[in-house]
Coordinates of C-alpha atoms and ligand atoms in Angstrom, one line a residue:
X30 CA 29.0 -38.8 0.4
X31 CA 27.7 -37.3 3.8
X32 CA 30.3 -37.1 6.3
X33 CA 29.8 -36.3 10.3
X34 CA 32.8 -34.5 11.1
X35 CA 34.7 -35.9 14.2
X36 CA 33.8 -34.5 17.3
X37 CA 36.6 -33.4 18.5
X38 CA 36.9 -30.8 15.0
X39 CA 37.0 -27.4 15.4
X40 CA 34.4 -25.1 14.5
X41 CA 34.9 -21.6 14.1
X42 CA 35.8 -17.8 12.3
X43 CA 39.0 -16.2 11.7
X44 CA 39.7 -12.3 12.1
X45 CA 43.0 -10.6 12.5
X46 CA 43.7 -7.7 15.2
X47 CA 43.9 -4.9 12.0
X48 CA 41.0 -5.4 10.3
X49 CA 38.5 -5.6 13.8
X50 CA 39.7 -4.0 16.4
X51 CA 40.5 -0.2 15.9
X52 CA 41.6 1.9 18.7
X53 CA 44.9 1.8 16.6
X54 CA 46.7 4.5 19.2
X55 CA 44.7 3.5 22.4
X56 CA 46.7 2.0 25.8
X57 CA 49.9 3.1 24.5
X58 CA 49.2 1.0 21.0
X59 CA 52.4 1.9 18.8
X60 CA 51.7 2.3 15.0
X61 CA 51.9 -0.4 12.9
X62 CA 52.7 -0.8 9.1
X63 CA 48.2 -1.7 8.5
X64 CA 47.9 1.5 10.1
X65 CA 49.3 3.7 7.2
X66 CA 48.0 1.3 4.6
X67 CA 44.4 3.0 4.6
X68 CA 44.2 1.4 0.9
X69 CA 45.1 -1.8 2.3
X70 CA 47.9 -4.8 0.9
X71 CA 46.8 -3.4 -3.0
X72 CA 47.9 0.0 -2.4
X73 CA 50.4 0.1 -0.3
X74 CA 52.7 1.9 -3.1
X75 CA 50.6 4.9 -1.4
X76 CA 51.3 4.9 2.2
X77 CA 48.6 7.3 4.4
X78 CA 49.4 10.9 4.2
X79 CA 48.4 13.7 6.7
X80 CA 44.7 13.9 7.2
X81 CA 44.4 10.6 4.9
X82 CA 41.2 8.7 6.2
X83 CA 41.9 5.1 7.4
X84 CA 38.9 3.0 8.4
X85 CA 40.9 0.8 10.4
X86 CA 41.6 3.0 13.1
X87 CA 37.9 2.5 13.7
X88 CA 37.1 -0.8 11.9
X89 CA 34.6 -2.5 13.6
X90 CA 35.6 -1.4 17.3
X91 CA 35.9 -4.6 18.5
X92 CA 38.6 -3.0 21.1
X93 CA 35.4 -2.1 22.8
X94 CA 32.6 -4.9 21.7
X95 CA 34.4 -8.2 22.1
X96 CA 31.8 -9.0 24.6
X97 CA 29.1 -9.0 22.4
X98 CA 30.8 -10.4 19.4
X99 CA 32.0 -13.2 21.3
X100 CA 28.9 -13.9 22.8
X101 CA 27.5 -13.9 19.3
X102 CA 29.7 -16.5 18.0
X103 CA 29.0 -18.5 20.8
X104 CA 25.7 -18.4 20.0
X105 CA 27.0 -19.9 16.8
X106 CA 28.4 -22.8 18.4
X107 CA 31.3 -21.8 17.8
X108 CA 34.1 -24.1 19.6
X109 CA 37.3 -21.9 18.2
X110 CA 38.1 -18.5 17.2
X111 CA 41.0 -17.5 15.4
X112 CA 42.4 -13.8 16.0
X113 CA 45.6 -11.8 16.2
X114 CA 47.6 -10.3 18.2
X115 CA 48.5 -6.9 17.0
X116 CA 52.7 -6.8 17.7
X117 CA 52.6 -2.8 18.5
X118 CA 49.9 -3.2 21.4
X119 CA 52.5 -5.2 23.1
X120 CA 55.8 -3.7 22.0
X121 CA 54.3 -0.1 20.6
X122 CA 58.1 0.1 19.0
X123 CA 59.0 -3.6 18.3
X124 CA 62.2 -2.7 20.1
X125 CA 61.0 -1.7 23.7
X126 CA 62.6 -2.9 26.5
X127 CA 59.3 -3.2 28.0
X128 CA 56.1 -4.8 27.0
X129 CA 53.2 -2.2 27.3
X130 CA 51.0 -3.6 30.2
X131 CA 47.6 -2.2 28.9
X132 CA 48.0 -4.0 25.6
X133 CA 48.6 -6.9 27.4
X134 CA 45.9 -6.7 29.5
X135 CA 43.3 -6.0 26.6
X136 CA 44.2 -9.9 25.5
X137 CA 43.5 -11.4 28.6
X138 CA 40.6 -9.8 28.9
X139 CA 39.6 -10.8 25.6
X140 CA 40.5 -14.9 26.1
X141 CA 38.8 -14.5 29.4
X142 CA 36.2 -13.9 27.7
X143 CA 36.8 -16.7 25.0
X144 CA 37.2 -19.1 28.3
X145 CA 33.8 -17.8 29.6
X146 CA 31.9 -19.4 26.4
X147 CA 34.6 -22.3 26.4
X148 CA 35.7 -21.3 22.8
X149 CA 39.3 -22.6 22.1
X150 CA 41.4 -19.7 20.9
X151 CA 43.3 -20.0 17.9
X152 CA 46.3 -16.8 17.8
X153 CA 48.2 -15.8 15.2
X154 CA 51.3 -13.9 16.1
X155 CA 52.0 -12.0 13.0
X156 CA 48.9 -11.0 11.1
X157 CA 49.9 -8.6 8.2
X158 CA 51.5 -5.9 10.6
X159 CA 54.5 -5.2 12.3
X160 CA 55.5 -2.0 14.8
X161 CA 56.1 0.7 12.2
X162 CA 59.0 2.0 13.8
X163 CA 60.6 -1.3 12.9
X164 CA 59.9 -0.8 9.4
X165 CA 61.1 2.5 9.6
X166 CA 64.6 2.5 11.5
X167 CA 65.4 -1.3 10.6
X168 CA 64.1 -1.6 6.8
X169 CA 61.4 -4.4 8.1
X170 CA 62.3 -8.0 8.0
X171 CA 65.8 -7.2 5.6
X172 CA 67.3 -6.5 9.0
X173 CA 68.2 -9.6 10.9
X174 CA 67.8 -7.9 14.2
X175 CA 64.1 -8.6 13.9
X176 CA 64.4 -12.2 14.8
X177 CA 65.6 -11.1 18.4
X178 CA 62.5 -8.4 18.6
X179 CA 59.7 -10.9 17.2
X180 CA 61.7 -13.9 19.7
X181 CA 61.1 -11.3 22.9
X182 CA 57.4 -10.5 21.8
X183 CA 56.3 -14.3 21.3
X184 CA 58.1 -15.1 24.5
X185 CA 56.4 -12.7 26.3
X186 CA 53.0 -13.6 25.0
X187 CA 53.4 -17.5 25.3
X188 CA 54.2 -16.5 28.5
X189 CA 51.1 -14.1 29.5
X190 CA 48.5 -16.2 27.6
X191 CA 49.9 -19.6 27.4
X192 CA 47.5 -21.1 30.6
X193 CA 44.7 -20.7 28.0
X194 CA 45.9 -20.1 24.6
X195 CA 47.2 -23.2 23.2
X196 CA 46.9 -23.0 19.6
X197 CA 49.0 -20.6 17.8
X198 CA 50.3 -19.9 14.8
X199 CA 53.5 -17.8 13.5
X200 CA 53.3 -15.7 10.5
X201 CA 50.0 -15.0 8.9
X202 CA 50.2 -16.3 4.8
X203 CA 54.4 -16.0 4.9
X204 CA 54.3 -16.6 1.8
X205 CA 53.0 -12.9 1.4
X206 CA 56.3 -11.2 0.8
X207 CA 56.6 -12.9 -2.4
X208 CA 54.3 -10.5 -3.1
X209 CA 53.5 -7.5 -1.2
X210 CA 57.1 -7.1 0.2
X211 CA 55.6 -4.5 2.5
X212 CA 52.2 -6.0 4.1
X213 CA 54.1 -9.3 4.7
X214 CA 57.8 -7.6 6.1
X215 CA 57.5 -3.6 6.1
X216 CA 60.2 -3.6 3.1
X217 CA 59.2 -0.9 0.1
X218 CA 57.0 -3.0 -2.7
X219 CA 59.6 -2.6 -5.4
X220 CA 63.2 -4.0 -3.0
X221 CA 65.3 -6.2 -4.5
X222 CA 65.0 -9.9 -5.2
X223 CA 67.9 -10.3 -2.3
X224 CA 66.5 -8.4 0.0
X225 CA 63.0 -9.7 -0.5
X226 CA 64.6 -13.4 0.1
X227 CA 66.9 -12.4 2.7
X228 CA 63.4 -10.9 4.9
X229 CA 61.6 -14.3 3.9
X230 CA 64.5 -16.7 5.6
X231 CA 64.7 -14.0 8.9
X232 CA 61.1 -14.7 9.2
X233 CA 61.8 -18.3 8.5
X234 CA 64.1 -18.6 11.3
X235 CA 62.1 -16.6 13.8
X236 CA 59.3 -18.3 13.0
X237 CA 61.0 -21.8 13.8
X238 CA 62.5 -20.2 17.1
X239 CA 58.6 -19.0 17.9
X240 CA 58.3 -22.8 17.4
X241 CA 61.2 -24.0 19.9
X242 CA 59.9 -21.3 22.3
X243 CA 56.3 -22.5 21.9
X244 CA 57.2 -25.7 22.6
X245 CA 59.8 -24.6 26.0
X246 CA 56.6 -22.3 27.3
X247 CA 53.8 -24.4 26.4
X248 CA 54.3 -28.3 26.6
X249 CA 51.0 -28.8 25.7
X250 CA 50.3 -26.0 23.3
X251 CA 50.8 -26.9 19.0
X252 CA 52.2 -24.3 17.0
X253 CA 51.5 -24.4 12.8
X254 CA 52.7 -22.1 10.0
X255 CA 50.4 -20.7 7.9
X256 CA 50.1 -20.1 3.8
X257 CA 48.2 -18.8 1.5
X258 CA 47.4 -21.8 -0.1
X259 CA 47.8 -20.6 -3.6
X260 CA 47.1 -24.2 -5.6
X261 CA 48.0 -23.7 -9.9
X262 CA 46.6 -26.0 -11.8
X263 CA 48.3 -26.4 -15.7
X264 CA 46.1 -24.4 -18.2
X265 CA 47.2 -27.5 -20.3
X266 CA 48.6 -30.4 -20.3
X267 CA 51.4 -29.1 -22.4
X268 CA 54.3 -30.6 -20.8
X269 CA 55.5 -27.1 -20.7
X270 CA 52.3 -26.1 -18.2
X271 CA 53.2 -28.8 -16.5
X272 CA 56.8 -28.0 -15.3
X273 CA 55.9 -24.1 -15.1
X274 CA 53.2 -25.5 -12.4
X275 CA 55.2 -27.3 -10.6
X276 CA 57.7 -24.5 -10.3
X277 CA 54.8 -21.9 -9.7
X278 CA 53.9 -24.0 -6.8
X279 CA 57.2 -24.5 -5.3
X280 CA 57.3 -20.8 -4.9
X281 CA 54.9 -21.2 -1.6
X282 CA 54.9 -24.4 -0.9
X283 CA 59.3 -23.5 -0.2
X284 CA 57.6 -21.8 3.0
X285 CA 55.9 -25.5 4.3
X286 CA 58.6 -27.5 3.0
X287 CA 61.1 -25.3 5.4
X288 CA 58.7 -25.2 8.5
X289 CA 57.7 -28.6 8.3
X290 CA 61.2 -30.1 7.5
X291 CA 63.4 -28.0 9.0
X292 CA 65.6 -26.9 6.5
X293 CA 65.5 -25.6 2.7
X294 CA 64.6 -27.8 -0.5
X295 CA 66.8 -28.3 -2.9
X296 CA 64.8 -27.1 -5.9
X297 CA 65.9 -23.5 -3.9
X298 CA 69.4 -23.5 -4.7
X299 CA 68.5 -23.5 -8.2
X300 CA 65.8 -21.2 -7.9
X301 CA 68.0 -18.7 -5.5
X302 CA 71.3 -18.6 -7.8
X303 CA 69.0 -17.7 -11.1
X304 CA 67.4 -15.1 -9.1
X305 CA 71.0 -13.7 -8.7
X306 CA 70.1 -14.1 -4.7
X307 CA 72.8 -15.0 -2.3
X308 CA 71.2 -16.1 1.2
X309 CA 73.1 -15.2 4.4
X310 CA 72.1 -18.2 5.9
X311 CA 74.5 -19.2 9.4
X312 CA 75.1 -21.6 11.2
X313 CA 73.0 -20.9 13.8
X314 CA 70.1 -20.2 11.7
X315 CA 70.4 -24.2 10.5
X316 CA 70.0 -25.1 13.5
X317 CA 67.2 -22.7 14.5
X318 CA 64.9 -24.0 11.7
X319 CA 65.4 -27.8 12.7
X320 CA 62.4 -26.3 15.1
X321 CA 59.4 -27.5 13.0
X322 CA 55.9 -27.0 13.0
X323 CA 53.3 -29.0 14.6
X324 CA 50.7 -28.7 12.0
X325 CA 50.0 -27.2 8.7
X326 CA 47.5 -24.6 8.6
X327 CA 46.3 -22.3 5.6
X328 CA 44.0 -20.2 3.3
X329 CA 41.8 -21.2 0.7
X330 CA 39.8 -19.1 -1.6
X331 CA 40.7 -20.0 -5.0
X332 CA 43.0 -21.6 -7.2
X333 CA 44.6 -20.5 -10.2
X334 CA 46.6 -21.4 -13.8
X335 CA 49.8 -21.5 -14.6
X336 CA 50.7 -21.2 -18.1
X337 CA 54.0 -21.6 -20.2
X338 CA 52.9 -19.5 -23.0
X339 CA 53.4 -15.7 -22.7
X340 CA 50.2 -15.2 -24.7
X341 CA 47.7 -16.4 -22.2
X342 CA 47.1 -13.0 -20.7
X343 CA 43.6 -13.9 -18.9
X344 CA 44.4 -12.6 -15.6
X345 CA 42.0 -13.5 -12.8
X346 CA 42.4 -11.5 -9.7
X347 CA 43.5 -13.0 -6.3
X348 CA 43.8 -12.6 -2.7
X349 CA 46.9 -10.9 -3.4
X350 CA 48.1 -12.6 -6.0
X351 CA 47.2 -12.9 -9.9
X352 CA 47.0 -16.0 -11.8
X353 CA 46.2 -17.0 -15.2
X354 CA 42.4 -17.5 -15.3
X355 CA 40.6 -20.9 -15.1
X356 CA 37.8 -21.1 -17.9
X357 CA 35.9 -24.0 -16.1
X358 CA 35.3 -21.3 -12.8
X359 CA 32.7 -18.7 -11.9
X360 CA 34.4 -15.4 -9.9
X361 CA 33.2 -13.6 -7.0
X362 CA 32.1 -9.8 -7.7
X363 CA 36.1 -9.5 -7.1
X364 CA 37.2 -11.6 -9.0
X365 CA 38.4 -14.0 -7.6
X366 CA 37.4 -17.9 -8.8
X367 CA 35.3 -20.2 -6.9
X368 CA 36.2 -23.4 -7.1
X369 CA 34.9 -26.0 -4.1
X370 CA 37.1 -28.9 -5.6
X371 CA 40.0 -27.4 -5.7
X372 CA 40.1 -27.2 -1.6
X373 CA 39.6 -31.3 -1.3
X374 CA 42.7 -31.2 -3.5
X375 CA 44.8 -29.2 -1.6
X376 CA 44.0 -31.0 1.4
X377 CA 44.8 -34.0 -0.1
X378 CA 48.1 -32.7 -2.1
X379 CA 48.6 -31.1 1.5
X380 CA 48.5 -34.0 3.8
X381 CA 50.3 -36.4 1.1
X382 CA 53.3 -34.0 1.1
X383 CA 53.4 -33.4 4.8
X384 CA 51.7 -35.9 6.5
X385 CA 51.1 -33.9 9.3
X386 CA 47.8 -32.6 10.6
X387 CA 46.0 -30.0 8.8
X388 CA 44.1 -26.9 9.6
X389 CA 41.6 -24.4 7.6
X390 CA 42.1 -21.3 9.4
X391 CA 40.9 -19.2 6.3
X392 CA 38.0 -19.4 3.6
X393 CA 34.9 -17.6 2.7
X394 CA 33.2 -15.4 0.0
X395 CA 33.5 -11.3 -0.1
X396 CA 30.2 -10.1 -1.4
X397 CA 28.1 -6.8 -1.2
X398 CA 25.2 -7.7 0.8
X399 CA 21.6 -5.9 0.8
X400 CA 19.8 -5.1 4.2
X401 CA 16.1 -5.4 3.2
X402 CA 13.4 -3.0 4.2
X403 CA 12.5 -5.1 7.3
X404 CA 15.9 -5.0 8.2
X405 CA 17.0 -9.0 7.4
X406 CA 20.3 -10.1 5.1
X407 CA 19.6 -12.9 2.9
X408 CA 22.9 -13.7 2.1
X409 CA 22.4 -17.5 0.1
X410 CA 24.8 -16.9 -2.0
X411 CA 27.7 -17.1 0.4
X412 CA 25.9 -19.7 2.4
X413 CA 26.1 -21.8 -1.2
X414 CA 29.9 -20.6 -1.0
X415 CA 30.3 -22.2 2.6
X416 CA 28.5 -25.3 1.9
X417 CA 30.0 -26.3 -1.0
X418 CA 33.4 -26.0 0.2
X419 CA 32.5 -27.5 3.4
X420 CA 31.0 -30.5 1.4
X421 CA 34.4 -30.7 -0.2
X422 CA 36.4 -30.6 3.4
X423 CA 33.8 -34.0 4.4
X424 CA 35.1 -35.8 1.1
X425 CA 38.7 -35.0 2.3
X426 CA 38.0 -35.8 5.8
X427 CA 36.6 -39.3 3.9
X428 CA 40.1 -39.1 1.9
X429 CA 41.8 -39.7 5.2
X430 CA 43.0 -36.3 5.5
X431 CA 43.8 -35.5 9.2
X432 CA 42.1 -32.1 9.7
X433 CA 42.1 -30.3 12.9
X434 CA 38.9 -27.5 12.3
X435 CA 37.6 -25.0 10.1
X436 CA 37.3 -21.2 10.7
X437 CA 35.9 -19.2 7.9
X438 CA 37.4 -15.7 7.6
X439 CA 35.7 -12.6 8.9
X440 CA 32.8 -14.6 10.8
X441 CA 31.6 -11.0 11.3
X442 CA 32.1 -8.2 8.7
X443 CA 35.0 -6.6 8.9
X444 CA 37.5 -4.3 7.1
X445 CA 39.2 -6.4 3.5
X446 CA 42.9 -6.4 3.7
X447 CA 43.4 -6.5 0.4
X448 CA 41.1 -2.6 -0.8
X449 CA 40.5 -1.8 2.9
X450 CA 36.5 -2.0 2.4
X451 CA 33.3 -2.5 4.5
X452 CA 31.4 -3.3 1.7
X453 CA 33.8 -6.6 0.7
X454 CA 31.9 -8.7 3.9
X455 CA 32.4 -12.1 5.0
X456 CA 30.4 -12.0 8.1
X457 CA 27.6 -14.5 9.3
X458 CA 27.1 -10.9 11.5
X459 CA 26.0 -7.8 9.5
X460 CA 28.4 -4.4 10.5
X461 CA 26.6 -0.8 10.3
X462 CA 28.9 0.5 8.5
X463 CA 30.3 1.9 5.2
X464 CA 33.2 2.5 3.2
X465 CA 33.4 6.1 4.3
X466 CA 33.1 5.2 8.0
X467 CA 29.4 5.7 8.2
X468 CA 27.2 3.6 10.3
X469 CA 26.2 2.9 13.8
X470 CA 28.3 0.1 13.8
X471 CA 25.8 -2.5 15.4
X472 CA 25.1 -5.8 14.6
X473 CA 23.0 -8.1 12.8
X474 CA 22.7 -11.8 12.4
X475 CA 22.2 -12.5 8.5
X476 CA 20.5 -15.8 7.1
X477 CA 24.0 -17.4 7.2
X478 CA 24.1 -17.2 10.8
X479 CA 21.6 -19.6 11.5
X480 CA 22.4 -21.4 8.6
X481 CA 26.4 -21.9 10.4
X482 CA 24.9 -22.7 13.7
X483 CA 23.2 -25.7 12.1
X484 CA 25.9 -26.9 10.4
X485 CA 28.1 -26.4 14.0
X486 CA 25.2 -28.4 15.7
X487 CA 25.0 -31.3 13.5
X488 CA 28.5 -31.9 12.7
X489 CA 28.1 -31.3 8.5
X490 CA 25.2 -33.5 8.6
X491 CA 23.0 -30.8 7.5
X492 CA 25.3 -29.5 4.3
X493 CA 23.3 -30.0 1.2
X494 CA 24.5 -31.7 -1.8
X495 CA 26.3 -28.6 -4.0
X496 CA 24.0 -26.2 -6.0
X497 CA 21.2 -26.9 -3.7
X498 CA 20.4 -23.6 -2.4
Ligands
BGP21 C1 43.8 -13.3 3.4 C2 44.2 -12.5 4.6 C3 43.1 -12.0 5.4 C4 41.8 -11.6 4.7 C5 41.5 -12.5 3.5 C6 40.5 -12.0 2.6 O1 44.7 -13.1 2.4 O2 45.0 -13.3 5.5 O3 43.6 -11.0 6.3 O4 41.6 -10.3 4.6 O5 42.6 -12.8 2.7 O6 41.0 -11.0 1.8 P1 40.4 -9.5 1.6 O7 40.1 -9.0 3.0 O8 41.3 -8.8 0.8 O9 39.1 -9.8 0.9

């Protein structure tokens, strides 16, 4: 079916302040927890050590070129841009008294900027980072002080940007800690199933008083959650796949079920007790989480199996995670399964669960790409990535799905959270530069950039039926 998205969707590309910015001590910037991951999320069992390079302290400098990448995506059409706001520019310690003015002041000249090319800004609080110091001296997220620190820092920002910014989003993929304890809450990658859990409900809690505060600051502003929507299908239809895919997806949809209803599921008492985990949940915190969510927002890149038999040891890789592998799926060159289909269903499984509305805030294809000897990247085999998943999004838009927009990740190249690596690019915007750091760092539209534009311009009508490319 061909579908004209509404007219009132948003368009768009997600970053996050880690992977684009650099300057990662400039303007009083504290350290943050990404800053001593130069393997990034995989390999952060090996935290930087003196002299270690870290390409993010660099990464693509957008501390210094906003201008001209914002200008670019405007030229995209772009009507929303999703970034991060990295904690430690703000609060350098997590625990300052003080906000740090300069980091402040980088923001507003970066929405400023936004405003100039009337993009709306999307902002994600918590992208995959937190003020090192606080995982340092407070053990990350185990340590329920952290609510107070993260409630001071949103405040603060709702407060500075909220004449502008209006759509924000807590905790970047919460689900994360599951598992990389220590890219999603500064807590060592090998802690404790109780201390894992007990991290997960702080961030639960001041996530929901983010949302309360959101709400207080910013009467008209919306405030979502975000997962990584990690949709299982059964390997089978063994009954025993079927119940060990059900459980597999409670594990992250327990994060939604919380921020959209306000208070735990029941399938997490069982869950909890055979874990040997007892929550510290009090009173106050009930009440805190009542605070839900204005929309559902999340990241789709793949789905995966779930299988009941201990046999089945087909792995495919994931962002982040590992699932059993689907036979019916192609992978990218990392690995990780394409599967267009699989994103109408989760905005359909989404939407019936929650009924609430729904945004893509993350999706796209890592690839190497080539520049040719005139200079040009033609990159159609992410722009067959794009279009067949944004075909899919029209059929659930057709479903009756209430979505809100769409920003691919990493509009522009930038560095992969997951092996910290130029060469993994998303962009519709080609990066000079390499894996080692080398390159002049400017930029270059690729074929997918006008390809995007077109698609911005016409509302979907120009996305081609799948496999045409
Ligand atoms: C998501 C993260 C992003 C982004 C993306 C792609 O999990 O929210 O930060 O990086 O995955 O992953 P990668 O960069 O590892 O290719």
């Amino acid at each position: 079916m061909k579908t004209q998205f509404p007219e009132h969707f948003l368009w768009g590309g997600a970053t996050a302040a880690n992977q684009i910015e650099g300057s990662h001590i400039s303007d009083n910037k504290g350290l943050s927890t990404s800053d001593i991951q130069p393997f990034g999320s995989f390999g952060a069992l090996h935290p930087r050590q003196e002299g270690d390079f870290n390409i993010k302290d660099v990464a693509i400098d957008f501390y210094h070129r906003f201008k001209e990448d914002i200008a670019l995506f405007a030229e995209m059409g772009f009507t929303c841009l999703r970034i991060s706001i990295a904690w430690s520019r703000i609060f350098p310690h997590g625990d300052d008294a003080q906000p740090n003015e300069a980091g402040l002041a980088f923001y507003d000249q970066v929405f400023a900027e936004m405003k100039k090319h009337h993009i709306t800004p999307l902002v994600t609080l918590s992208h995959y980072e937190l003020p090192l110091h606080l995982a340092e001296h407070y053990q990350g997220w185990s340590d329920r002080r952290l609510i107070g620190f993260f409630e001071k820092y949103a405040e603060t920002v709702f407060q500075r940007y909220g004449h502008f910014v209006k759509h924000w989003l807590t905790f970047n993929e919460i689900n994360i800690t599951l598992h990389h304890p220590f890219t999603g809450s500064g807590l060592p990658d090998d802690c404790s199933e109780q201390t894992r859990y007990q991290a997960i409900h702080h961030q639960l809690v001041a996530s929901a008083k983010a949302v309360k505060l959101c709400h207080e600051i910013i009467p008209d502003g919306q405030i979502g959650n975000m997962l990584l929507g990690a949709m299982m299908y059964p390997l089978t239809c063994h009954p025993d796949d079927m119940m060990k895919t059900l459980q597999q997806n409670r594990e992250w949809l327990m994060f939604g079920d919380v921020q959209a209803r306000g208070y735990y599921p029941s399938y997490m008492t069982r869950k909890l007790k055979e874990l040997g985990v007892t929550l510290e949940i009090t009173e106050e915190d009930k009440e805190a989480l009542k605070a839900t969510i204005d929309f559902i927002s999340f990241s789709y890149y793949m789905t995966g199996c779930a299988s009941a038999d201990p046999s089945q040891q087909d792995k495919a890789n994931g962002n982040m995670l590992q699932m059993v592998a689907n036979p019916h799926l192609d992978a990218s060159e990392w690995g990780w399964q394409i599967d267009p289909t699989g994103l109408r269903y989760l905005l359909n499984f989404l939407y019936d669960r929650y009924q609430m509305p729904l945004f893509i805030v993350e999706n796209g294809l890592g690839a190497v790409d080539t520049v040719t000897a005139s200079g040009e990247i033609e990159d159609d085999y992410r722009i067959q990535y794009l279009n067949d998943h944004l075909v899919q999004v029209g059929e659930a838009i057709e479903d009756g799905v209430d979505l809100m927009g769409y920003t691919s990740w990493g509009p522009i190249d930038l560095v992969s959270a997951s092996t910290a690596q130029m060469s993994k690019r998303y962009g519709f915007i080609y990066v000079d530069r390499d894996d080692e750091g080398n390159g002049s760092l400017k930029r270059t539209r690729k074929k997918s950039f006008y390809w995007y534009k077109e698609v911005i311009a016409s509302r979907g009508a120009s996305l081609k039926k799948p496999g045409r490319f």
